[in-house]
Structure formats: C-alpha cells, structure tokens
PDB file of C-alpha atoms in Angstrom:
ATOM      1  CA  UNK A  21     -89.872 -67.618  75.319  1.00 73.00           C
ATOM      2  CA  UNK A  22     -88.539 -69.668  72.440  1.00 83.00           C
ATOM      3  CA  UNK A  23     -91.035 -70.316  69.657  1.00 90.00           C
ATOM      4  CA  UNK A  24     -90.871 -73.006  66.993  1.00 94.00           C
ATOM      5  CA  UNK A  25     -93.154 -72.618  64.013  1.00 96.00           C
ATOM      6  CA  UNK A  26     -94.097 -75.698  61.999  1.00 97.00           C
ATOM      7  CA  UNK A  27     -95.873 -75.549  58.669  1.00 97.00           C
ATOM      8  CA  UNK A  28     -98.211 -76.816  57.367  1.00 98.00           C
ATOM      9  CA  UNK A  29    -100.341 -77.906  60.307  1.00 97.00           C
ATOM     10  CA  UNK A  30    -102.321 -80.309  58.158  1.00 97.00           C
ATOM     11  CA  UNK A  31    -101.726 -81.756  54.722  1.00 98.00           C
ATOM     12  CA  UNK A  32    -103.512 -84.318  52.610  1.00 98.00           C
ATOM     13  CA  UNK A  33    -101.650 -85.725  49.649  1.00 96.00           C
ATOM     14  CA  UNK A  34    -102.075 -88.429  47.075  1.00 97.00           C
ATOM     15  CA  UNK A  35    -100.120 -91.635  47.294  1.00 97.00           C
ATOM     16  CA  UNK A  36     -96.845 -91.350  45.394  1.00 97.00           C
ATOM     17  CA  UNK A  37     -96.403 -87.611  45.827  1.00 97.00           C
ATOM     18  CA  UNK A  38     -93.916 -85.819  48.065  1.00 97.00           C
ATOM     19  CA  UNK A  39     -94.654 -83.486  50.956  1.00 98.00           C
ATOM     20  CA  UNK A  40     -92.359 -80.930  52.558  1.00 98.00           C
ATOM     21  CA  UNK A  41     -92.733 -79.881  56.193  1.00 98.00           C
ATOM     22  CA  UNK A  42     -90.957 -76.804  57.529  1.00 97.00           C
ATOM     23  CA  UNK A  43     -89.710 -76.169  61.037  1.00 96.00           C
ATOM     24  CA  UNK A  44     -88.545 -72.670  61.937  1.00 95.00           C
ATOM     25  CA  UNK A  45     -87.096 -71.284  65.140  1.00 93.00           C
ATOM     26  CA  UNK A  46     -88.620 -67.822  65.241  1.00 92.00           C
ATOM     27  CA  UNK A  47     -86.572 -65.919  67.767  1.00 87.00           C
ATOM     28  CA  UNK A  48     -83.508 -68.037  68.349  1.00 88.00           C
ATOM     29  CA  UNK A  49     -80.848 -70.003  66.534  1.00 88.00           C
ATOM     30  CA  UNK A  50     -80.881 -73.766  66.554  1.00 87.00           C
ATOM     31  CA  UNK A  51     -77.859 -75.729  65.399  1.00 84.00           C
ATOM     32  CA  UNK A  52     -79.759 -78.925  66.120  1.00 88.00           C
ATOM     33  CA  UNK A  53     -83.366 -79.794  65.506  1.00 92.00           C
ATOM     34  CA  UNK A  54     -85.107 -83.104  66.007  1.00 94.00           C
ATOM     35  CA  UNK A  55     -87.871 -84.712  63.976  1.00 96.00           C
ATOM     36  CA  UNK A  56     -90.386 -87.020  65.641  1.00 96.00           C
ATOM     37  CA  UNK A  57     -93.264 -89.120  64.451  1.00 96.00           C
ATOM     38  CA  UNK A  58     -96.290 -89.858  66.591  1.00 96.00           C
ATOM     39  CA  UNK A  59     -99.067 -92.342  65.900  1.00 92.00           C
ATOM     40  CA  UNK A  60    -102.470 -91.923  67.593  1.00 89.00           C
ATOM     41  CA  UNK A  61    -102.362 -92.575  71.335  1.00 87.00           C
ATOM     42  CA  UNK A  62     -98.674 -93.382  71.179  1.00 91.00           C
ATOM     43  CA  UNK A  63     -95.461 -91.751  72.246  1.00 94.00           C
ATOM     44  CA  UNK A  64     -93.069 -89.642  70.208  1.00 94.00           C
ATOM     45  CA  UNK A  65     -90.584 -91.663  68.238  1.00 94.00           C
ATOM     46  CA  UNK A  66     -87.399 -89.904  67.204  1.00 94.00           C
ATOM     47  CA  UNK A  67     -86.796 -90.142  63.473  1.00 96.00           C
ATOM     48  CA  UNK A  68     -83.664 -88.096  62.987  1.00 95.00           C
ATOM     49  CA  UNK A  69     -81.412 -85.373  64.288  1.00 92.00           C
ATOM     50  CA  UNK A  70     -81.060 -82.438  61.938  1.00 90.00           C
ATOM     51  CA  UNK A  71     -77.712 -80.672  62.062  1.00 86.00           C
ATOM     52  CA  UNK A  72     -77.196 -77.239  60.533  1.00 85.00           C
ATOM     53  CA  UNK A  73     -74.775 -77.390  57.634  1.00 84.00           C
ATOM     54  CA  UNK A  74     -74.280 -81.147  57.724  1.00 86.00           C
ATOM     55  CA  UNK A  75     -76.077 -84.401  57.091  1.00 90.00           C
ATOM     56  CA  UNK A  76     -78.875 -85.508  59.346  1.00 93.00           C
ATOM     57  CA  UNK A  77     -78.419 -88.453  61.682  1.00 93.00           C
ATOM     58  CA  UNK A  78     -81.187 -91.001  61.281  1.00 95.00           C
ATOM     59  CA  UNK A  79     -82.453 -93.415  63.900  1.00 94.00           C
ATOM     60  CA  UNK A  80     -82.308 -97.111  63.223  1.00 93.00           C
ATOM     61  CA  UNK A  81     -85.093 -98.246  60.923  1.00 94.00           C
ATOM     62  CA  UNK A  82     -85.795 -94.812  59.447  1.00 96.00           C
ATOM     63  CA  UNK A  83     -85.208 -94.653  55.685  1.00 95.00           C
ATOM     64  CA  UNK A  84     -83.079 -91.625  54.936  1.00 93.00           C
ATOM     65  CA  UNK A  85     -83.989 -91.693  51.230  1.00 95.00           C
ATOM     66  CA  UNK A  86     -87.653 -91.562  52.087  1.00 96.00           C
ATOM     67  CA  UNK A  87     -87.483 -88.913  54.796  1.00 97.00           C
ATOM     68  CA  UNK A  88     -85.179 -86.238  53.450  1.00 96.00           C
ATOM     69  CA  UNK A  89     -83.968 -83.689  55.969  1.00 95.00           C
ATOM     70  CA  UNK A  90     -82.331 -80.396  55.114  1.00 92.00           C
ATOM     71  CA  UNK A  91     -81.049 -77.940  57.723  1.00 90.00           C
ATOM     72  CA  UNK A  92     -79.777 -75.136  55.548  1.00 83.00           C
ATOM     73  CA  UNK A  93     -79.771 -72.361  58.125  1.00 89.00           C
ATOM     74  CA  UNK A  94     -79.718 -71.852  61.867  1.00 90.00           C
ATOM     75  CA  UNK A  95     -83.455 -71.200  61.886  1.00 92.00           C
ATOM     76  CA  UNK A  96     -84.887 -73.650  59.358  1.00 94.00           C
ATOM     77  CA  UNK A  97     -85.052 -77.403  58.991  1.00 94.00           C
ATOM     78  CA  UNK A  98     -87.245 -79.212  56.477  1.00 96.00           C
ATOM     79  CA  UNK A  99     -88.511 -82.774  56.341  1.00 97.00           C
ATOM     80  CA  UNK A 100     -89.614 -84.081  52.951  1.00 97.00           C
ATOM     81  CA  UNK A 101     -91.627 -87.276  52.822  1.00 98.00           C
ATOM     82  CA  UNK A 102     -90.915 -88.652  49.374  1.00 97.00           C
ATOM     83  CA  UNK A 103     -93.230 -90.935  47.441  1.00 97.00           C
ATOM     84  CA  UNK A 104     -95.664 -90.942  50.313  1.00 97.00           C
ATOM     85  CA  UNK A 105     -97.859 -93.958  51.009  1.00 97.00           C
ATOM     86  CA  UNK A 106    -100.860 -94.371  53.327  1.00 96.00           C
ATOM     87  CA  UNK A 107     -98.647 -95.959  55.992  1.00 96.00           C
ATOM     88  CA  UNK A 108     -96.718 -92.673  56.177  1.00 97.00           C
ATOM     89  CA  UNK A 109     -99.854 -90.975  57.500  1.00 97.00           C
ATOM     90  CA  UNK A 110     -98.945 -89.730  60.947  1.00 97.00           C
ATOM     91  CA  UNK A 111     -98.342 -86.684  63.146  1.00 97.00           C
ATOM     92  CA  UNK A 112     -94.869 -85.257  62.535  1.00 98.00           C
ATOM     93  CA  UNK A 113     -93.345 -82.914  65.109  1.00 97.00           C
ATOM     94  CA  UNK A 114     -90.074 -81.016  65.186  1.00 96.00           C
ATOM     95  CA  UNK A 115     -88.226 -79.621  68.163  1.00 94.00           C
ATOM     96  CA  UNK A 116     -85.312 -77.272  68.701  1.00 91.00           C
ATOM     97  CA  UNK A 117     -83.291 -75.911  71.570  1.00 81.00           C
ATOM     98  CA  UNK A 118     -82.347 -72.306  72.055  1.00 75.00           C
ATOM     99  CA  UNK A 119     -78.593 -72.629  72.462  1.00 71.00           C
ATOM    100  CA  UNK A 120     -78.595 -69.239  74.160  1.00 71.00           C
ATOM    101  CA  UNK A 121     -80.388 -70.582  77.250  1.00 68.00           C
ATOM    102  CA  UNK A 122     -79.320 -72.854  80.069  1.00 63.00           C
ATOM    103  CA  UNK A 123     -82.452 -74.997  79.828  1.00 63.00           C
ATOM    104  CA  UNK A 124     -81.937 -78.378  78.256  1.00 62.00           C
ATOM    105  CA  UNK A 125     -85.577 -78.800  77.433  1.00 70.00           C
ATOM    106  CA  UNK A 126     -86.608 -78.488  73.841  1.00 83.00           C
ATOM    107  CA  UNK A 127     -89.314 -76.348  72.312  1.00 90.00           C
ATOM    108  CA  UNK A 128     -91.651 -78.246  70.050  1.00 94.00           C
ATOM    109  CA  UNK A 129     -93.499 -77.107  66.978  1.00 96.00           C
ATOM    110  CA  UNK A 130     -97.263 -77.553  66.848  1.00 96.00           C
ATOM    111  CA  UNK A 131     -96.968 -80.575  64.584  1.00 97.00           C
ATOM    112  CA  UNK A 132     -98.076 -81.532  61.078  1.00 98.00           C
ATOM    113  CA  UNK A 133    -100.887 -84.005  60.510  1.00 97.00           C
ATOM    114  CA  UNK A 134    -100.081 -85.859  57.284  1.00 98.00           C
ATOM    115  CA  UNK A 135    -102.778 -87.917  55.608  1.00 97.00           C
ATOM    116  CA  UNK A 136    -101.862 -89.875  52.499  1.00 97.00           C
ATOM    117  CA  UNK A 137    -104.824 -91.033  50.414  1.00 97.00           C
TER     118      UNK A 137
ATOM    119  CA  UNK B  29     -81.890 -98.826  73.199  1.00 57.00           C
ATOM    120  CA  UNK B  30     -83.042 -97.121  76.356  1.00 65.00           C
ATOM    121  CA  UNK B  31     -86.674 -97.488  77.337  1.00 80.00           C
ATOM    122  CA  UNK B  32     -88.817 -95.494  79.702  1.00 90.00           C
ATOM    123  CA  UNK B  33     -91.740 -97.065  81.530  1.00 94.00           C
ATOM    124  CA  UNK B  34     -94.314 -94.466  82.420  1.00 96.00           C
ATOM    125  CA  UNK B  35     -97.249 -95.151  84.724  1.00 97.00           C
ATOM    126  CA  UNK B  36    -100.097 -95.037  85.052  1.00 97.00           C
ATOM    127  CA  UNK B  37    -101.167 -95.184  81.431  1.00 96.00           C
ATOM    128  CA  UNK B  38    -104.306 -93.179  82.189  1.00 97.00           C
ATOM    129  CA  UNK B  39    -105.982 -91.492  85.124  1.00 96.00           C
ATOM    130  CA  UNK B  40    -109.535 -90.328  85.737  1.00 97.00           C
ATOM    131  CA  UNK B  41    -109.789 -87.951  88.668  1.00 96.00           C
ATOM    132  CA  UNK B  42    -112.138 -85.426  90.199  1.00 97.00           C
ATOM    133  CA  UNK B  43    -111.358 -81.740  90.017  1.00 97.00           C
ATOM    134  CA  UNK B  44    -109.404 -80.697  93.100  1.00 97.00           C
ATOM    135  CA  UNK B  45    -107.669 -84.027  93.594  1.00 98.00           C
ATOM    136  CA  UNK B  46    -103.915 -84.465  93.531  1.00 97.00           C
ATOM    137  CA  UNK B  47    -102.217 -86.526  90.816  1.00 97.00           C
ATOM    138  CA  UNK B  48     -98.998 -88.491  90.777  1.00 98.00           C
ATOM    139  CA  UNK B  49     -97.298 -90.198  87.847  1.00 98.00           C
ATOM    140  CA  UNK B  50     -93.837 -91.645  87.428  1.00 97.00           C
ATOM    141  CA  UNK B  51     -91.247 -92.834  85.009  1.00 97.00           C
ATOM    142  CA  UNK B  52     -88.621 -95.522  85.404  1.00 96.00           C
ATOM    143  CA  UNK B  53     -85.725 -96.499  83.198  1.00 95.00           C
ATOM    144  CA  UNK B  54     -83.484 -99.516  82.887  1.00 91.00           C
ATOM    145  CA  UNK B  55     -80.475 -97.219  82.612  1.00 90.00           C
ATOM    146  CA  UNK B  56     -79.497 -93.812  83.909  1.00 93.00           C
ATOM    147  CA  UNK B  57     -80.275 -90.417  82.471  1.00 93.00           C
ATOM    148  CA  UNK B  58     -78.528 -87.158  83.263  1.00 92.00           C
ATOM    149  CA  UNK B  59     -81.544 -84.976  82.576  1.00 92.00           C
ATOM    150  CA  UNK B  60     -85.235 -85.662  83.124  1.00 94.00           C
ATOM    151  CA  UNK B  61     -87.940 -83.621  81.449  1.00 94.00           C
ATOM    152  CA  UNK B  62     -91.707 -83.533  81.830  1.00 96.00           C
ATOM    153  CA  UNK B  63     -93.966 -82.359  79.001  1.00 96.00           C
ATOM    154  CA  UNK B  64     -97.715 -81.895  78.491  1.00 97.00           C
ATOM    155  CA  UNK B  65     -99.349 -82.437  75.114  1.00 97.00           C
ATOM    156  CA  UNK B  66    -102.804 -81.204  74.163  1.00 95.00           C
ATOM    157  CA  UNK B  67    -104.657 -82.907  71.268  1.00 90.00           C
ATOM    158  CA  UNK B  68    -103.260 -81.944  67.872  1.00 91.00           C
ATOM    159  CA  UNK B  69    -100.417 -79.927  69.370  1.00 94.00           C
ATOM    160  CA  UNK B  70     -96.746 -80.421  70.103  1.00 95.00           C
ATOM    161  CA  UNK B  71     -95.579 -81.127  73.676  1.00 95.00           C
ATOM    162  CA  UNK B  72     -94.889 -78.194  75.972  1.00 94.00           C
ATOM    163  CA  UNK B  73     -92.084 -78.362  78.522  1.00 92.00           C
ATOM    164  CA  UNK B  74     -93.322 -78.257  82.128  1.00 95.00           C
ATOM    165  CA  UNK B  75     -90.293 -79.007  84.259  1.00 94.00           C
ATOM    166  CA  UNK B  76     -86.632 -79.844  83.615  1.00 92.00           C
ATOM    167  CA  UNK B  77     -84.468 -81.685  86.181  1.00 94.00           C
ATOM    168  CA  UNK B  78     -80.697 -81.709  85.982  1.00 91.00           C
ATOM    169  CA  UNK B  79     -79.387 -83.294  89.193  1.00 93.00           C
ATOM    170  CA  UNK B  80     -80.048 -86.535  91.023  1.00 94.00           C
ATOM    171  CA  UNK B  81     -82.297 -85.836  93.998  1.00 95.00           C
ATOM    172  CA  UNK B  82     -83.424 -82.474  92.624  1.00 95.00           C
ATOM    173  CA  UNK B  83     -86.961 -81.416  93.497  1.00 97.00           C
ATOM    174  CA  UNK B  84     -88.417 -78.646  91.333  1.00 96.00           C
ATOM    175  CA  UNK B  85     -91.795 -76.911  91.316  1.00 97.00           C
ATOM    176  CA  UNK B  86     -93.680 -74.996  88.657  1.00 95.00           C
ATOM    177  CA  UNK B  87     -96.898 -73.656  90.149  1.00 97.00           C
ATOM    178  CA  UNK B  88     -99.045 -76.638  91.131  1.00 98.00           C
ATOM    179  CA  UNK B  89     -96.574 -79.049  89.537  1.00 98.00           C
ATOM    180  CA  UNK B  90     -93.688 -80.682  91.379  1.00 98.00           C
ATOM    181  CA  UNK B  91     -91.193 -83.113  89.893  1.00 98.00           C
ATOM    182  CA  UNK B  92     -88.245 -84.999  91.314  1.00 97.00           C
ATOM    183  CA  UNK B  93     -85.139 -86.523  89.764  1.00 96.00           C
ATOM    184  CA  UNK B  94     -84.593 -89.888  91.445  1.00 96.00           C
ATOM    185  CA  UNK B  95     -81.403 -90.524  93.412  1.00 96.00           C
ATOM    186  CA  UNK B  96     -80.517 -93.515  91.246  1.00 94.00           C
ATOM    187  CA  UNK B  97     -80.985 -91.368  88.108  1.00 94.00           C
ATOM    188  CA  UNK B  98     -83.250 -94.086  86.774  1.00 95.00           C
ATOM    189  CA  UNK B  99     -86.576 -92.591  87.749  1.00 96.00           C
ATOM    190  CA  UNK B 100     -88.602 -89.425  88.121  1.00 98.00           C
ATOM    191  CA  UNK B 101     -92.071 -88.489  89.290  1.00 98.00           C
ATOM    192  CA  UNK B 102     -94.464 -85.645  88.591  1.00 98.00           C
ATOM    193  CA  UNK B 103     -97.143 -84.474  91.018  1.00 98.00           C
ATOM    194  CA  UNK B 104    -100.011 -82.135  90.223  1.00 98.00           C
ATOM    195  CA  UNK B 105    -101.829 -80.652  93.174  1.00 98.00           C
ATOM    196  CA  UNK B 106    -105.439 -79.469  93.240  1.00 98.00           C
ATOM    197  CA  UNK B 107    -106.174 -80.495  89.653  1.00 97.00           C
ATOM    198  CA  UNK B 108    -108.325 -78.293  87.434  1.00 97.00           C
ATOM    199  CA  UNK B 109    -110.104 -79.077  84.129  1.00 95.00           C
ATOM    200  CA  UNK B 110    -107.351 -77.491  82.018  1.00 95.00           C
ATOM    201  CA  UNK B 111    -104.877 -80.054  83.386  1.00 97.00           C
ATOM    202  CA  UNK B 112    -106.461 -82.537  80.966  1.00 97.00           C
ATOM    203  CA  UNK B 113    -103.980 -83.845  78.440  1.00 97.00           C
ATOM    204  CA  UNK B 114    -101.173 -86.328  77.928  1.00 97.00           C
ATOM    205  CA  UNK B 115     -98.118 -86.035  80.139  1.00 98.00           C
ATOM    206  CA  UNK B 116     -94.800 -87.375  78.878  1.00 97.00           C
ATOM    207  CA  UNK B 117     -91.568 -87.912  80.703  1.00 97.00           C
ATOM    208  CA  UNK B 118     -88.358 -87.769  78.713  1.00 95.00           C
ATOM    209  CA  UNK B 119     -84.770 -88.567  79.546  1.00 93.00           C
ATOM    210  CA  UNK B 120     -81.567 -87.241  78.079  1.00 90.00           C
ATOM    211  CA  UNK B 121     -78.081 -88.652  78.433  1.00 86.00           C
ATOM    212  CA  UNK B 122     -76.234 -85.570  77.284  1.00 76.00           C
ATOM    213  CA  UNK B 123     -77.192 -81.961  77.892  1.00 64.00           C
ATOM    214  CA  UNK B 124     -78.018 -81.092  74.306  1.00 62.00           C
ATOM    215  CA  UNK B 125     -78.732 -84.602  73.141  1.00 75.00           C
ATOM    216  CA  UNK B 126     -81.764 -86.412  71.916  1.00 83.00           C
ATOM    217  CA  UNK B 127     -84.596 -87.299  74.234  1.00 88.00           C
ATOM    218  CA  UNK B 128     -86.152 -90.691  74.884  1.00 91.00           C
ATOM    219  CA  UNK B 129     -89.850 -90.376  75.658  1.00 94.00           C
ATOM    220  CA  UNK B 130     -92.103 -92.427  77.904  1.00 95.00           C
ATOM    221  CA  UNK B 131     -95.421 -93.728  76.604  1.00 94.00           C
ATOM    222  CA  UNK B 132     -97.402 -90.976  78.274  1.00 96.00           C
ATOM    223  CA  UNK B 133    -100.053 -90.677  80.966  1.00 97.00           C
ATOM    224  CA  UNK B 134    -103.463 -89.520  79.791  1.00 97.00           C
ATOM    225  CA  UNK B 135    -105.143 -87.394  82.441  1.00 97.00           C
ATOM    226  CA  UNK B 136    -108.888 -86.782  82.544  1.00 97.00           C
ATOM    227  CA  UNK B 137    -110.286 -84.366  85.119  1.00 96.00           C
ATOM    228  CA  UNK B 138    -113.985 -84.475  85.898  1.00 93.00           C
ATOM    229  CA  UNK B 139    -115.483 -81.144  86.986  1.00 89.00           C
TER     230      UNK B 139
END
C-alpha cells in the first residue's frame, strides 16, 4: 500500500531557530499533501494544503510566513517552522493521497514531535 | 467552518465486547472516513464511505454513511486489546479535498 515517510520523528530546538520537516511519498506521486498540527489529546487541525509546483493554501489563522511550505516535487513536501517558540511545540503530521488509486482516504506520515525549548 | 461532533469522547470496555461510536455534522459531506491513531503515530485509514446509506466492513469493523449525509457510525465487534487507540471520523466535501476531523474517541480495552 501507499507509504508516507515523515522525517524527523522527533526534534528539539532552541527558541528562535528554524526547523524543517520532510514528508515523502515513497511509492506513489502526490500532487497534493496536507499538513496538520495536533496538540495532546486533541484532534488534527489542518494547517495548509501543499500543492506541487505552486503556492500552498493556508487555513485561516495559520501564519504563512512562520510555517513555510515547499512542494518542489511530486514526492516531497517540506514544512519549515521559522523562528520557533515554545508555543509552536506540537505534533505535526502530513498526509498524501495516491492519485493512482480510487480510494479517497489519505495516507498519513508517522508525525514529527517538535519541542521548542 | 464545518464541525464534526464525535461521541463518545472515551470508552472503557471489556475484551470481547462490541463498540459503537458515531459522528454528526451540521452540514453534509460527500465522503466519510474513519481512522485509528496509536500514540505517537499518524492516523491509519480503516474504512472509507462514498455513498449515502453505504454500509462497509473491514474485518471486525463496520461503518455506515448516514442517509442524510450528515452522520456516520463505526462499530467494532468482539474487541481485542490491540483495538486500543483513538478513533477519528473525518468528512470530505470533494473527492480529493481536505478533511475535517472529529475530536476522536479514545478506546480502552480491558483484558
């Protein structure tokens, strides 16, 4: 089945630094990927839709200059948290759909636990 | 925006019991999805529903797409310890569009 690889799985960074998270579709092409944020014991909140070859579409209230998304190829999208602060600490998850299948469900990466100290 | 109300919020059951959880929405969806999330992992798709009234099974799991397109339920029969986790419903308006997630149902199964 479709596999989405997300890296790193955990990262600890100092306040004010930037962190890049990668999301790769391993055995399929994904023109669209989604980035979610999840706080402990809460649901997944969509941050942005990453479109291959074009600008990402951000959800209301998500700062596009803080959460930079780049979808440079059909198998890779990156999320960069710039000038990270402790309140950015969260679980970030990406998802992608294999456009070669009829299923409309998305395959999720295993998530990245970001801790800003 | 659209909101999904998922219930119950948590369940504590004995191994072997059946489980039922549901999701309701204030507006319609054209696709309903059910996911399971283990701690520290991303959600895994369990069942996808594409048509109002559709009833679909995946092993011990059964899910239905409500006739009004505003609700869906998930049943798990004969629960086992590995069923423990958080179950999320999600709705989509368009086939390849973004998903709106419910708040999740945390399932605990006592051996």
